[in-house]
Amino acid sequence: MILKASNIYKSYGNLPILKGVELSVNKGEIVSIVGASGAGKSTLLHIIGTLDRPDQGNLQINGTDINQLNERKLSSFRNQHIGFIFQFHHLLPEFTALENVCIPAFIQGVSPKEATRRGMELLDRLGVEGRAQHKPAAMSGGEQQRVSVARALMNNPSLILADEPSGNLDSENAASLHQLFFELRDTLNQTFIIVTHNEELARISDRTIHMRDGNIF
Ligand code: ADP
């Protein structure tokens, strides 16, 4: 099991947002999380991404108990084990595609030569090697999102978390991005947890989790 979240509670002020969430995900699974706005999906994804701590409950990722890590160890763990894909690609505008993809490896202390080698390999795998020297503004939305998938894969993470990854793409580019997730699952046994409003993606996922009022069904 790559993720085990048990009895997760989170409140903001005295407003309870997550109310005892239980979620286990196996390696190589593609899990979609769906539900109305305000149900707590992003809050849960932030907690699973170790960007926020739960008020109560346990979170294990790849066998590591997240509660036991101090802030310094936690940021290193996050960099190594979790890849993020956002609705708006969040690539750094002043850096090229290749540099953006390499940043997670630089943070990990990988040499520029090795990071560049792996960065090019990933851009090639995702079909955007021709964009390596382009800055984000010079790429299409679909290309930007493929570069951010390459960035998410850079450190060979245990888990990729995506928040509305196709929310800003037209239907053709969205379908192609979803196809890519399944290819990465098939070839790398990569695990994905994806918050989405896209019904087609939810339908083709290995498992769809419905969130309502701070819990899952
Ligand atoms: P979803 O992703 O399902 O739309 P969210 O997890 O974003 O839901 O939000 C759930 C609820 O938590 C919402 O009512 C939202 O306003 C509230 N919320 C989220 N983040 C914060 C925060 N940092 N501070 C206060 N309230 C928040």
Short mmCIF file of C-alpha atoms and ligand atoms in Angstrom, two decimals, residues 10-13 15-18 33-46 52 163-164 195 197 211-214, ligand 1:
data_model
loop_
_atom_site.label_atom_id
_atom_site.label_comp_id
_atom_site.label_asym_id
_atom_site.label_seq_id
_atom_site.Cartn_x
_atom_site.Cartn_y
_atom_site.Cartn_z
CA LYS A 10 -9.16 19.04 9.98
CA SER A 11 -10.92 22.23 11.02
CA TYR A 12 -10.35 25.83 10.04
CA GLY A 13 -11.14 27.90 13.12
CA LEU A 15 -15.41 25.01 11.12
CA PRO A 16 -14.86 21.26 10.68
CA ILE A 17 -13.75 20.48 7.11
CA LEU A 18 -12.56 16.85 7.23
CA ILE A 33 -11.78 12.26 -6.00
CA VAL A 34 -15.03 13.96 -7.00
CA GLY A 35 -17.62 16.00 -5.14
CA ALA A 36 -19.27 19.39 -4.92
CA SER A 37 -17.28 22.52 -4.30
CA GLY A 38 -16.57 22.95 -0.59
CA ALA A 39 -16.73 19.20 0.16
CA GLY A 40 -13.11 19.21 1.36
CA LYS A 41 -11.33 17.69 -1.66
CA SER A 42 -8.50 20.23 -1.86
CA THR A 43 -8.04 20.19 1.90
CA LEU A 44 -7.65 16.40 1.80
CA LEU A 45 -5.24 16.61 -1.14
CA HIS A 46 -3.14 19.18 0.75
CA ASP A 52 -0.79 20.83 5.68
CA ASP A 163 -5.75 19.06 -8.51
CA GLU A 164 -8.01 19.61 -11.55
CA VAL A 195 -9.24 15.74 -7.76
CA HIS A 197 -14.70 17.56 -12.12
CA MET A 211 -16.54 13.39 -1.13
CA ARG A 212 -19.41 15.03 0.65
CA ASP A 213 -19.41 17.27 3.71
CA GLY A 214 -15.91 16.34 4.84
P1 ADP B 1 -13.22 21.50 -2.32
O1 ADP B 1 -11.82 21.31 -2.81
O2 ADP B 1 -13.99 20.23 -2.23
O3 ADP B 1 -13.96 22.55 -3.09
P2 ADP B 1 -11.96 22.70 -0.03
O4 ADP B 1 -11.16 21.64 0.61
O5 ADP B 1 -11.25 23.68 -0.91
O6 ADP B 1 -13.16 22.01 -0.82
O7 ADP B 1 -12.71 23.56 1.06
C1 ADP B 1 -13.57 23.01 2.03
C2 ADP B 1 -14.02 24.12 2.96
O8 ADP B 1 -12.91 24.58 3.71
C3 ADP B 1 -14.57 25.34 2.25
O9 ADP B 1 -15.70 25.76 2.98
C4 ADP B 1 -13.46 26.34 2.34
O10 ADP B 1 -13.96 27.64 2.37
C5 ADP B 1 -12.77 25.98 3.64
N1 ADP B 1 -11.33 26.26 3.64
C6 ADP B 1 -10.41 25.70 2.85
N2 ADP B 1 -9.18 26.14 3.11
C7 ADP B 1 -9.30 27.02 4.14
C8 ADP B 1 -8.39 27.84 4.88
N3 ADP B 1 -7.09 27.83 4.65
N4 ADP B 1 -8.92 28.62 5.86
C9 ADP B 1 -10.22 28.63 6.11
N5 ADP B 1 -11.14 27.88 5.47
C10 ADP B 1 -10.69 27.10 4.46
#
